[in-house]
Structure formats: C-alpha cells, structure tokens
mmCIF file of C-alpha atoms and ligand atoms in Angstrom:
data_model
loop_
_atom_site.group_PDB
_atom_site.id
_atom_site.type_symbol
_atom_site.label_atom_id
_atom_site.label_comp_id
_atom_site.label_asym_id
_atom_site.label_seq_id
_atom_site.Cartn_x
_atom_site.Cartn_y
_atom_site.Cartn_z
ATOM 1 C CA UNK A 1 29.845 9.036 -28.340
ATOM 2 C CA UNK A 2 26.341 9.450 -27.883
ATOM 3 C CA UNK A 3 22.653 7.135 -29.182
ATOM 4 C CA UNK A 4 19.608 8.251 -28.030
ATOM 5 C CA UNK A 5 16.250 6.859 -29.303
ATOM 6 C CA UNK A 6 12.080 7.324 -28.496
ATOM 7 C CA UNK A 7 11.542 4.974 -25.462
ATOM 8 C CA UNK A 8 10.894 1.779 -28.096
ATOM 9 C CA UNK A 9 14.514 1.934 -28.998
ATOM 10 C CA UNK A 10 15.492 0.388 -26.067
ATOM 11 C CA UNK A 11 15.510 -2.875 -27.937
ATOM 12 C CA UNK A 12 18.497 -1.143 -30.212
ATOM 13 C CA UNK A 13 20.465 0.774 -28.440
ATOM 14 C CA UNK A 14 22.936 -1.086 -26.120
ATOM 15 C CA UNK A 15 23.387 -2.491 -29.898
ATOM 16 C CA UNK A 16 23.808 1.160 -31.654
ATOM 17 C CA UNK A 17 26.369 1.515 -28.735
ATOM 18 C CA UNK A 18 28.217 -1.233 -29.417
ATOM 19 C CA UNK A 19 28.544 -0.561 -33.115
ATOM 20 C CA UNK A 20 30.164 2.829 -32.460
ATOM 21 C CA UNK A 21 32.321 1.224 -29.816
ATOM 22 C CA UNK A 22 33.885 -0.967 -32.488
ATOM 23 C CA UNK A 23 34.637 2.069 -34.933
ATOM 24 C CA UNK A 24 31.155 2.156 -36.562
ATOM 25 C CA UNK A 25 29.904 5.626 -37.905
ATOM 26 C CA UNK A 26 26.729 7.211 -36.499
ATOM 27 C CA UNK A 27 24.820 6.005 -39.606
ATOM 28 C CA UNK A 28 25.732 3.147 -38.842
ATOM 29 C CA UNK A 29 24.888 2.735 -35.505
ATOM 30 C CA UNK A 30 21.290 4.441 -36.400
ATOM 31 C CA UNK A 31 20.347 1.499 -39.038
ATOM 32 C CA UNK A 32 21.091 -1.232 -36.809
ATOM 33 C CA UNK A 33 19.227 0.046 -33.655
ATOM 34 C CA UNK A 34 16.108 0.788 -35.736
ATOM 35 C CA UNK A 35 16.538 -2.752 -37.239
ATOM 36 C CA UNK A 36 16.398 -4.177 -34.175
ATOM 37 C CA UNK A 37 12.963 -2.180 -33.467
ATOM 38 C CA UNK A 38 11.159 -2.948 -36.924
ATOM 39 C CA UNK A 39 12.061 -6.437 -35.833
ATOM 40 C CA UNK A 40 10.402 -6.306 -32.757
ATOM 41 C CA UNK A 41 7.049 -7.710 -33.773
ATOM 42 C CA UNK A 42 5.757 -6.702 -30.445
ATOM 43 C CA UNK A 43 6.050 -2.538 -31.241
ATOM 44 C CA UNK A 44 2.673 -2.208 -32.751
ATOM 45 C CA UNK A 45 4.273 0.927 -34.785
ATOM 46 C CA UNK A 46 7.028 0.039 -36.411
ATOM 47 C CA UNK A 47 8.444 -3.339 -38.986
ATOM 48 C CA UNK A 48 6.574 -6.415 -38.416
ATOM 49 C CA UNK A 49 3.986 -6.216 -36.229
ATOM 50 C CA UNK A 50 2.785 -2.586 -37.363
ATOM 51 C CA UNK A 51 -1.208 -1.091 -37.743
ATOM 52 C CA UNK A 52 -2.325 -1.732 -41.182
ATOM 53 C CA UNK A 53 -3.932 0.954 -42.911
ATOM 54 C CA UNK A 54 -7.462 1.057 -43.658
ATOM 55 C CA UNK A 55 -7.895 -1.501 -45.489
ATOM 56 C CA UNK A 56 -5.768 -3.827 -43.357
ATOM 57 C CA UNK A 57 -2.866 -3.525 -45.476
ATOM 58 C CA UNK A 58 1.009 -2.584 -43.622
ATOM 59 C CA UNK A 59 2.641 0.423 -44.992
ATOM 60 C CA UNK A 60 5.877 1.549 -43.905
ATOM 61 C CA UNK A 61 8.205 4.879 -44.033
ATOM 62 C CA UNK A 62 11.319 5.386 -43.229
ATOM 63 C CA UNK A 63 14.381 8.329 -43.668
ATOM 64 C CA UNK A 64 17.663 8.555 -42.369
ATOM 65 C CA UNK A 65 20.125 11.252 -42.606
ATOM 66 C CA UNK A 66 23.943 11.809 -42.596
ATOM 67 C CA UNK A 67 24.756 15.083 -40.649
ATOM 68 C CA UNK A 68 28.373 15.434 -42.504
ATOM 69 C CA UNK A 69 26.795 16.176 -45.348
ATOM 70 C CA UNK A 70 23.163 16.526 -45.094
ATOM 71 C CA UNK A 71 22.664 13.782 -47.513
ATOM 72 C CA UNK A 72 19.304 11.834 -46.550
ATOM 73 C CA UNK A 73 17.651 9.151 -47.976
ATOM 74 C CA UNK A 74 13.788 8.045 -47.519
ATOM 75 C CA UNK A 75 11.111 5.726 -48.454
ATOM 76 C CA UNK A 76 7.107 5.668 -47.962
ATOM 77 C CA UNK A 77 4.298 3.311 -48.311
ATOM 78 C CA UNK A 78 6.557 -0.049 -48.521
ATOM 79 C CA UNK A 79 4.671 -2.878 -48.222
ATOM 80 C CA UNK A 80 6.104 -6.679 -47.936
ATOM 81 C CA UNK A 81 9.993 -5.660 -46.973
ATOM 82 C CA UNK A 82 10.904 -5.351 -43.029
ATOM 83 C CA UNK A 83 13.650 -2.807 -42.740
ATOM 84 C CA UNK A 84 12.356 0.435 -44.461
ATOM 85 C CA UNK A 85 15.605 2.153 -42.705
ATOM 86 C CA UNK A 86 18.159 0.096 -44.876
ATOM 87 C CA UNK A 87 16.404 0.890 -47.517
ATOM 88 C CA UNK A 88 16.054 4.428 -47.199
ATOM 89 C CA UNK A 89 19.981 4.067 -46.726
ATOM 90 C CA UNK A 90 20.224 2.466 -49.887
ATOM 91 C CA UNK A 91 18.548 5.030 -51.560
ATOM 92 C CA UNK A 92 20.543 7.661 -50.127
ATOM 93 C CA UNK A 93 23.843 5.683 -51.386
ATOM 94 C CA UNK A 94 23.000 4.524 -54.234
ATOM 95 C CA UNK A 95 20.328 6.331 -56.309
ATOM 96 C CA UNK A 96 20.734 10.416 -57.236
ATOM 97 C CA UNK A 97 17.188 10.266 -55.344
ATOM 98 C CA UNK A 98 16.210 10.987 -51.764
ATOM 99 C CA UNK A 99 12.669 9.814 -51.297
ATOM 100 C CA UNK A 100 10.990 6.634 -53.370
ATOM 101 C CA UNK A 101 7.392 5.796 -52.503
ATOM 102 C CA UNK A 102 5.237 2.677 -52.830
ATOM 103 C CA UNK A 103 5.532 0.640 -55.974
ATOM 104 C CA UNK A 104 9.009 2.071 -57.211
ATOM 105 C CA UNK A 105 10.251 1.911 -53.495
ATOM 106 C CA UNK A 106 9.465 -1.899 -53.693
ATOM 107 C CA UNK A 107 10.874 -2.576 -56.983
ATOM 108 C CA UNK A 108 14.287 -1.154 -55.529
ATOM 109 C CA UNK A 109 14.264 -2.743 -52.276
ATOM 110 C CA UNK A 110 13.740 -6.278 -54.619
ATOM 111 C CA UNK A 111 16.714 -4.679 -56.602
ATOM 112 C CA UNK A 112 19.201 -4.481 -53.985
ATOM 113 C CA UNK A 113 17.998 -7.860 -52.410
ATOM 114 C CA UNK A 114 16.126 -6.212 -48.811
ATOM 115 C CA UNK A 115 14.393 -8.965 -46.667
ATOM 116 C CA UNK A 116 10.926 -9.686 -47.421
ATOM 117 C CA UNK A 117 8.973 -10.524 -45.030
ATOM 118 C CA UNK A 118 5.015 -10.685 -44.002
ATOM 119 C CA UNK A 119 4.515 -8.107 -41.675
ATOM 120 C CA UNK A 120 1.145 -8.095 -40.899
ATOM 121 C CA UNK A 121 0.746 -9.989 -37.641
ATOM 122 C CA UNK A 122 -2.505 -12.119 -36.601
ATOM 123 C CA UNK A 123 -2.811 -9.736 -33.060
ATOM 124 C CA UNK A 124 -2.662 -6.675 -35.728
ATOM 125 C CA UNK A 125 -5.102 -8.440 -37.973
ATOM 126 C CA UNK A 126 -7.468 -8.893 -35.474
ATOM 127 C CA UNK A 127 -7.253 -5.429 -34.093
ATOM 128 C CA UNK A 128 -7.936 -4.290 -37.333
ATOM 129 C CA UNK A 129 -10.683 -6.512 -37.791
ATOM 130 C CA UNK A 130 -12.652 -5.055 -34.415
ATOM 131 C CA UNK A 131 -11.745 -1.828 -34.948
ATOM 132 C CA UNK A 132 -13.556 -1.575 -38.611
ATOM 133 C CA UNK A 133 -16.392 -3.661 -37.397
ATOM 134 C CA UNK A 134 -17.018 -0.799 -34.754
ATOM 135 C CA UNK A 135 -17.667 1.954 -37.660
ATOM 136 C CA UNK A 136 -19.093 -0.851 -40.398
ATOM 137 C CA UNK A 137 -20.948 -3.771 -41.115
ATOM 138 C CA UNK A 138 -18.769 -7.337 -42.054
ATOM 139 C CA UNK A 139 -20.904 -7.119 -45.500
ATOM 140 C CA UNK A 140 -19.173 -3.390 -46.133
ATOM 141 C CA UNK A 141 -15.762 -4.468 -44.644
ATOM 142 C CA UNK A 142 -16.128 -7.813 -46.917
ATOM 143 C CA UNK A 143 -16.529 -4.918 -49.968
ATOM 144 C CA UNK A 144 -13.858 -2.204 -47.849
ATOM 145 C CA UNK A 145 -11.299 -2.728 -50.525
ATOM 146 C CA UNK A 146 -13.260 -1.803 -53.727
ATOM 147 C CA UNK A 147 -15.421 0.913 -51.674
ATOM 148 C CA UNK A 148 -15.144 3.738 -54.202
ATOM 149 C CA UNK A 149 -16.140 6.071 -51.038
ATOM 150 C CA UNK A 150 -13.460 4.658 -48.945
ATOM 151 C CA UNK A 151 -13.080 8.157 -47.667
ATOM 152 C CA UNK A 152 -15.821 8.550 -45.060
ATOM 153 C CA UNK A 153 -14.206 5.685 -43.479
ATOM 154 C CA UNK A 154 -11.129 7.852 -42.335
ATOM 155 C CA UNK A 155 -12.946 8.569 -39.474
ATOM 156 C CA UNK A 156 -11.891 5.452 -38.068
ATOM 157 C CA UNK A 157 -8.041 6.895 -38.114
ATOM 158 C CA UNK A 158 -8.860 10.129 -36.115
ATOM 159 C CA UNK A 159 -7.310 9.369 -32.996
ATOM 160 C CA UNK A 160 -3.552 8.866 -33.372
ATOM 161 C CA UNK A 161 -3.445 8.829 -29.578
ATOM 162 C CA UNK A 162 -5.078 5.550 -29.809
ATOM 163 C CA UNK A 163 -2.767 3.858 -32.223
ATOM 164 C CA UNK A 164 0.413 6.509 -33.018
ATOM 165 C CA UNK A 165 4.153 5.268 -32.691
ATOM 166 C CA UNK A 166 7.224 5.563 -34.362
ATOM 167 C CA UNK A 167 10.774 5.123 -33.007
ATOM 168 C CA UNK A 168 13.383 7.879 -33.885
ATOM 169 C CA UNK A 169 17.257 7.228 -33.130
ATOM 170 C CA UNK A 170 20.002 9.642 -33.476
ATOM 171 C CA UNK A 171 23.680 8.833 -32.871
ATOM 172 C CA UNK A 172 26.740 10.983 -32.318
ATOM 173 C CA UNK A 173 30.359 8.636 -33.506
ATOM 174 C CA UNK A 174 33.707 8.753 -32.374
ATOM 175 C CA UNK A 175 34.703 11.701 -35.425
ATOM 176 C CA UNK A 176 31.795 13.434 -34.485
ATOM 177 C CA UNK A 177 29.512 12.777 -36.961
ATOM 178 C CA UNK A 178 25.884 12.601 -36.575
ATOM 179 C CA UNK A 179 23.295 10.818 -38.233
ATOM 180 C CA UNK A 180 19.580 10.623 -37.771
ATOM 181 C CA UNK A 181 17.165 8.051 -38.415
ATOM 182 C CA UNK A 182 12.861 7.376 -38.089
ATOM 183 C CA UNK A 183 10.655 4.569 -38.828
ATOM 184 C CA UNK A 184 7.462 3.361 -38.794
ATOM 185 C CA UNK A 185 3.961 1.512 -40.066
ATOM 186 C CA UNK A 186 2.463 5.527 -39.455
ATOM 187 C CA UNK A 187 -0.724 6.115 -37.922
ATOM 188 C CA UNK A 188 -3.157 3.315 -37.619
ATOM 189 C CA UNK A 189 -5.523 2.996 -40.253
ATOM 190 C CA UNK A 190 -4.821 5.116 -42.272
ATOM 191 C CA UNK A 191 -6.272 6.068 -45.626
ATOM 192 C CA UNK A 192 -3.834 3.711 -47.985
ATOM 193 C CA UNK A 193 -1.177 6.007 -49.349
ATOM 194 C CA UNK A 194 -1.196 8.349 -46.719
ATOM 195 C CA UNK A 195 2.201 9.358 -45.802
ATOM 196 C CA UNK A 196 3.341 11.050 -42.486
ATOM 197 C CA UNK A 197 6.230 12.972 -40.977
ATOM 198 C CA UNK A 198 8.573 10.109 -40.740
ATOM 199 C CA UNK A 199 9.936 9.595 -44.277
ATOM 200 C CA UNK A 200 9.368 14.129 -44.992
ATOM 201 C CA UNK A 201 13.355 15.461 -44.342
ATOM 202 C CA UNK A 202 12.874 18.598 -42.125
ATOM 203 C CA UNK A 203 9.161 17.423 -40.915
ATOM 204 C CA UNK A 204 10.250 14.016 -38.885
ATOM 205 C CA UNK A 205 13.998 13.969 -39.467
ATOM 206 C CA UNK A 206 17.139 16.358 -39.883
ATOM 207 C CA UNK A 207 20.549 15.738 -39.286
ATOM 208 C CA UNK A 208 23.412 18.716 -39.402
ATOM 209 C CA UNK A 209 27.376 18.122 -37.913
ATOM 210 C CA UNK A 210 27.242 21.710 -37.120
ATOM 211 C CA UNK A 211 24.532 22.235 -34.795
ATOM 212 C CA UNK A 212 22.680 19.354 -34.430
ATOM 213 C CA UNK A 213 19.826 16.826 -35.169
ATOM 214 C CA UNK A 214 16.266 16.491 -34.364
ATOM 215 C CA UNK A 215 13.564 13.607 -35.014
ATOM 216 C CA UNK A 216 9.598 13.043 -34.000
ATOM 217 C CA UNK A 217 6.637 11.352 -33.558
ATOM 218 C CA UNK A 218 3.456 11.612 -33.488
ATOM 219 C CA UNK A 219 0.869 13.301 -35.308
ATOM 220 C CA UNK A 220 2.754 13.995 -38.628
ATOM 221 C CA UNK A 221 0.273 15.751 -40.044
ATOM 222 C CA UNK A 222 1.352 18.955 -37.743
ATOM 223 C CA UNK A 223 5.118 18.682 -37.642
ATOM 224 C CA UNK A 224 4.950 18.244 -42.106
ATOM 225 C CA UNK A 225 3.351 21.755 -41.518
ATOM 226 C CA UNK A 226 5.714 23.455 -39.258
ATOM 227 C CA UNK A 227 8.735 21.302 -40.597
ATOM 228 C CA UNK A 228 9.462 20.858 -36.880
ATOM 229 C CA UNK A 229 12.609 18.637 -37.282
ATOM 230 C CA UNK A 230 14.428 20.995 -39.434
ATOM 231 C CA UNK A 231 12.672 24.650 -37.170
ATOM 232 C CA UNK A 232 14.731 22.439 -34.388
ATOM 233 C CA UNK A 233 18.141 22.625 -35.681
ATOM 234 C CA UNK A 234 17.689 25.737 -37.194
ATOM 235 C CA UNK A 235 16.990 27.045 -33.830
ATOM 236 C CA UNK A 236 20.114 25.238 -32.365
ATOM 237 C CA UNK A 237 21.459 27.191 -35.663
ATOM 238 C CA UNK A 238 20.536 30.721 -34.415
ATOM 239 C CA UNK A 239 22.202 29.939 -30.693
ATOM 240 C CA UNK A 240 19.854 28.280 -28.689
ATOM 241 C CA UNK A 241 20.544 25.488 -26.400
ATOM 242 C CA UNK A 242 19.020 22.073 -27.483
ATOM 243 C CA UNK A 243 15.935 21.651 -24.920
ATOM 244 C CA UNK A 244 14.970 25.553 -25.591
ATOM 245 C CA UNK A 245 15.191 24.891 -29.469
ATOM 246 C CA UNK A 246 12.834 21.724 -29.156
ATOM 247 C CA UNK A 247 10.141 23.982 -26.839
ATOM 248 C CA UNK A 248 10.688 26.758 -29.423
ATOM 249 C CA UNK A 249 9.633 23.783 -32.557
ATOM 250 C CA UNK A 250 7.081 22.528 -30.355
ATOM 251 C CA UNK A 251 5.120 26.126 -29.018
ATOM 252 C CA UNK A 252 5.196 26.779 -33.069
ATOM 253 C CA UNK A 253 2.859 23.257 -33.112
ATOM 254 C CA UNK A 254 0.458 24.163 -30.548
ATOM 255 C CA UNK A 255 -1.990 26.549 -32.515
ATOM 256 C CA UNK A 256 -1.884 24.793 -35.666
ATOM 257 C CA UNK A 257 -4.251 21.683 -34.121
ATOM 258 C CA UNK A 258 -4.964 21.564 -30.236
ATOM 259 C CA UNK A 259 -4.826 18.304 -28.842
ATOM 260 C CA UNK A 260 -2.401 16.877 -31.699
ATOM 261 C CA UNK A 261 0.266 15.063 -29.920
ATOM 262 C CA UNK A 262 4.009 15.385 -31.059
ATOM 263 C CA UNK A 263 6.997 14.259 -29.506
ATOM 264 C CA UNK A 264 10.346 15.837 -30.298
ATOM 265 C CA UNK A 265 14.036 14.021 -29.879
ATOM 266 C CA UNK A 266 17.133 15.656 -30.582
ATOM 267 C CA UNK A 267 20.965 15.949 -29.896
ATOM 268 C CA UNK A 268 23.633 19.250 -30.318
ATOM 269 C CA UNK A 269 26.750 19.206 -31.990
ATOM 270 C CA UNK A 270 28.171 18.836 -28.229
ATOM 271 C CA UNK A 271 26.652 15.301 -27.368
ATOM 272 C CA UNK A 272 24.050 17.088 -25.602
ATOM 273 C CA UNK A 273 20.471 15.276 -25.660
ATOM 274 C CA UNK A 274 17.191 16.893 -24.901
ATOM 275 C CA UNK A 275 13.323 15.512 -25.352
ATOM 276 C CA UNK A 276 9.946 17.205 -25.041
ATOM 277 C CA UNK A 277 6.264 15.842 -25.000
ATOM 278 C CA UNK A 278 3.281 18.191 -25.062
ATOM 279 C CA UNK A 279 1.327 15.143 -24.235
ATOM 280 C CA UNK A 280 1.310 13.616 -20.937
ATOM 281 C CA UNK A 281 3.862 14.070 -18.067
ATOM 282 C CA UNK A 282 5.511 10.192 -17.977
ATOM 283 C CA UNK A 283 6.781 10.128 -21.406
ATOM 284 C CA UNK A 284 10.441 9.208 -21.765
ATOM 285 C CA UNK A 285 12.947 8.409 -24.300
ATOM 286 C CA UNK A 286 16.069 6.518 -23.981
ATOM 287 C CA UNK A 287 19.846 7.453 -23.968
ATOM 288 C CA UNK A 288 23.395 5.940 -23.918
ATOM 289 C CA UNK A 289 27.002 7.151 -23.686
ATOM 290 C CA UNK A 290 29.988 5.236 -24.116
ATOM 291 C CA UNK A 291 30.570 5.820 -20.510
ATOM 292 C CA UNK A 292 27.895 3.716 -19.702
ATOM 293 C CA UNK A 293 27.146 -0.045 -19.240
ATOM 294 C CA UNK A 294 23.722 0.259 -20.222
ATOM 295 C CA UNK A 295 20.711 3.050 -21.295
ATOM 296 C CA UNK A 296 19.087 5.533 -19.116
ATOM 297 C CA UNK A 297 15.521 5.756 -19.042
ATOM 298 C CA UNK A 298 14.939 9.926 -18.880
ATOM 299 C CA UNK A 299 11.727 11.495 -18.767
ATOM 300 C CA UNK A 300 10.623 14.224 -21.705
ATOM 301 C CA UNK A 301 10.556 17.644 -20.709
ATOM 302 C CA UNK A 302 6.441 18.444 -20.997
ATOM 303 C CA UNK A 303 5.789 21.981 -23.133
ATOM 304 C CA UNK A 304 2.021 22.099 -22.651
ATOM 305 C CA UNK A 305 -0.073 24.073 -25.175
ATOM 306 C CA UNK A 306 -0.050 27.794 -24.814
ATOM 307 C CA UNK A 307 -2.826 29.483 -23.224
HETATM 308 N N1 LIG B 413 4.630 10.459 -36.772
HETATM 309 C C1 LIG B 413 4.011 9.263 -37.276
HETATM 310 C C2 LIG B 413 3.228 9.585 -38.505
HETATM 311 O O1 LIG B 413 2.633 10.673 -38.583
HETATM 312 C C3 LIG B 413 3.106 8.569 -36.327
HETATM 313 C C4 LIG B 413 3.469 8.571 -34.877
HETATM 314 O O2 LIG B 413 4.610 8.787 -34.529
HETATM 315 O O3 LIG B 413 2.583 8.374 -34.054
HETATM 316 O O4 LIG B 413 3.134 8.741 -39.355
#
C-alpha cells in the first residue's frame, strides 16, 4: 500500500495511510487526505484559505478518479462549500454525470448536505485587495464587479508562479486498486469562471488499475492542451517505466508555452512513485508506504525545457 501527494499533502497523508491500514479503499484514502488539505486554511491554494478570483470571489475544482473502473467524478467553480473532493465523489456515485460546474455544482453539493463554509480568509482578502490596487484605482476596484471590460484586468493573473498551487494525492489499497484525486481554488485571480486542469479528467487527473495514475499542477492551461495526466499513463500503457513516462508528458509541455510551470505526480500499477518539476531544482512531493511510520520528503526529478 502506497499514498503519495504534492508536498502540501503532508497535512493528509499519515491520515490517507491510516485509512488504508484499517481496510479503506484507495478512494478512500484520497478524499480524506485532500480533506485534510482544503481544511488547511493556511495552503493559500486549496479549501479555505484559497486566492479569490478576480473579483475577490473563491472558486474551487476538484476530480477524483477510481482506477478499477475509470469512473471519475469532478466539479468546477464551487463557491461557499469546503470539500470540492467529496463532492466530486458524490457526483461520480451518485449522478450518471462526471463533471458539474458552478451554479448546478452548488445546488448538488446543498442536495447531498456538503459543509458550507466561508472560505475566503481576511490574509486572502487583503492580498487580493493589494494586489488589484497595484494594476487599478480603489474607485475602479469599488466598480471591479460590474466592469463590463473586466477582461483587460486579466493581466493581473499572468504569473501563476506568483500565486499557483494545487495538491494532487494518489493512493494504491491493499486489493490493488488505485484512485486519484486533485484540488484546488486554481490560479490566483483569475478571470471568474475560468476553469483549470484540476477538475479536466486526462488534463490534471487519470487513474487506471492497469498501468497506473498520474496528477498535476500548475499552469493548467498547458497540461488541458497536451492532456498530460492521461499522455502519462498512456505512456506507462505503451511500456515505459513511471519517471520516463512523466519526462515523456512533460518534454510534450515544453514548446507549447516556455516558462509555464507544471508539476507532474504519478504512481505504476507496481506501487512505484515517480515526480518531475520543470521548474526549479528543490521541489518535492511527499510519499508513504505501509512500511513506514511516517512520510518521506523526496525531491522531483527536474526535466528542464528542451533546447
Ligand atoms: N493547476 C492549477 C490550475 O491550473 C493551478 C496550480 O496548480 O498552480 O488551476
């Protein structure tokens, strides 16, 4: 049995691990370590706490997966409810849907009774705030919301390095199952609507028993392109191993927008993890067996851009 999880899942993990220890199934064990990150009001990218978009409004997205049978649920631009993740779940279980966005996504997380909860913080607010009043006035940010150019404000959102995050977590049970999961509030200020990787099946999540699964983050707008989650697995698919599968993904990334940072997690059919950055040399992600007492800190392997 195997969880590993983007370096802000540390908070979950020893939890995840637990869960499969007492007979839990991957799925599972994938909710309730992401649950304990979109509680963390302290992650700036993820459940309470998270960037508001641009007009200081939280959004979240979330997907999970079931690698037995490549069911997958997802939900986008959630506003008021804390665990996007069980609700995506829900929607997998329950509905004949996979993804539900904004305004119907709310009406069925009221439905089945999700926690509501205000996740806007005051530290996020004021970020917010002093970020906006860099690129406008207080009388235009006083008028942001009915702005019917709201556009040539997105400006404000171009640097995901600044504000990106989103934690991934993908779990390997006892019967061998595998399940994958991603949340988050997306990239910081972004225009209201806007939808990244995270909740997109193949872009920021896929989950398959028979070779594999594979999660990101970062700059969604690249990996939705390549669908870099599901090129992963299919490359696990066609016989690679798992960390030359995630450079393979990630060297199909680097023409499409230099300078775009992605992040790529994933895990073969064998329990074996593997993580690569093609950001900075330092970035890490977070694993646990059930032979250990507690996670591993392990640094991603870095694929820089080709030359
Ligand atoms: N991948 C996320 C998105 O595009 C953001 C991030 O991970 O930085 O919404």
């Amino acid at each position: 049995m195997i969880v590993i999880a983007s370096e802000n899942g540390r908070v979950g993990i020893a939890e995840a691990m637990r869960v499969l220890r007492c007979g839990g199934s991957a799925l599972d064990a994938v909710e309730i370590g992401i649950r304990l990150v979109e509680d963390n009001a302290e992650d700036e990218t993820v459940g309470v706490g998270g960037i508001p978009n641009l007009l200081g409004v939280v959004q979240l997205d979330a997907s999970i997966m079931d690698g037995r049978t490549r069911a997958c649920g997802a939900v986008g631009a959630v506003r008021g409810y804390v665990h996007p993740i069980s609700i995506a779940r829900q929607v997998m279980e329950e509905l004949p849907h996979v993804f539900l966005v904004g305004e119907g996504a709310e009406r069925f997380a009221a439905e089945i009774g999700a926690e509501r909860r205000q996740l806007l913080t005051d530290q996020a607010a004021d970020t917010w705030r002093r970020r906006m009043l860099e690129a406008m006035s207080a009388e235009e940010l006083a008028r942001l919301a009915e702005d019917p150019n709201l556009r040539r404000w997105v400006a404000v959102t171009m640097d995901p390095r600044l504000a990106g995050g989103t934690v991934n977590f993908i779990a390997q049970d006892a019967e061998g199952n595998i399940a994958c999961g991603v949340s988050t509030s997306g990239w910081a200020w972004k225009y209201p609507g806007r939808l990244g990787d995270s909740p997109v099946i193949g872009a920021g999540n896929y989950a398959d028993n028979r070779y594999g699964a594979a999660a990101c983050t970062g700059l969604g707008e690249m990996t939705i392109r390549a669908g870099t989650a599901h090129s992963v697995v299919l490359h696990m698919q066609m016989g690679l191993d798992v960390e030359e599968a995630c450079r393979r993904a990630m060297n199909d990334l680097q023409e499409l927008q230099p300078g775009g940072g992605v992040d790529i997690l994933a895990l073969d059919c064998h329990g074996q993890p593997a993580a690569v950055t093609n950001e900075e040399v330092g970035d890490t992600y977070v694993v646990m067996t059930d032979e250990m007492d507690s996670y591993e800190v392990r640094p991603r392997t870095l694929v820089p851009p080709l030359v």
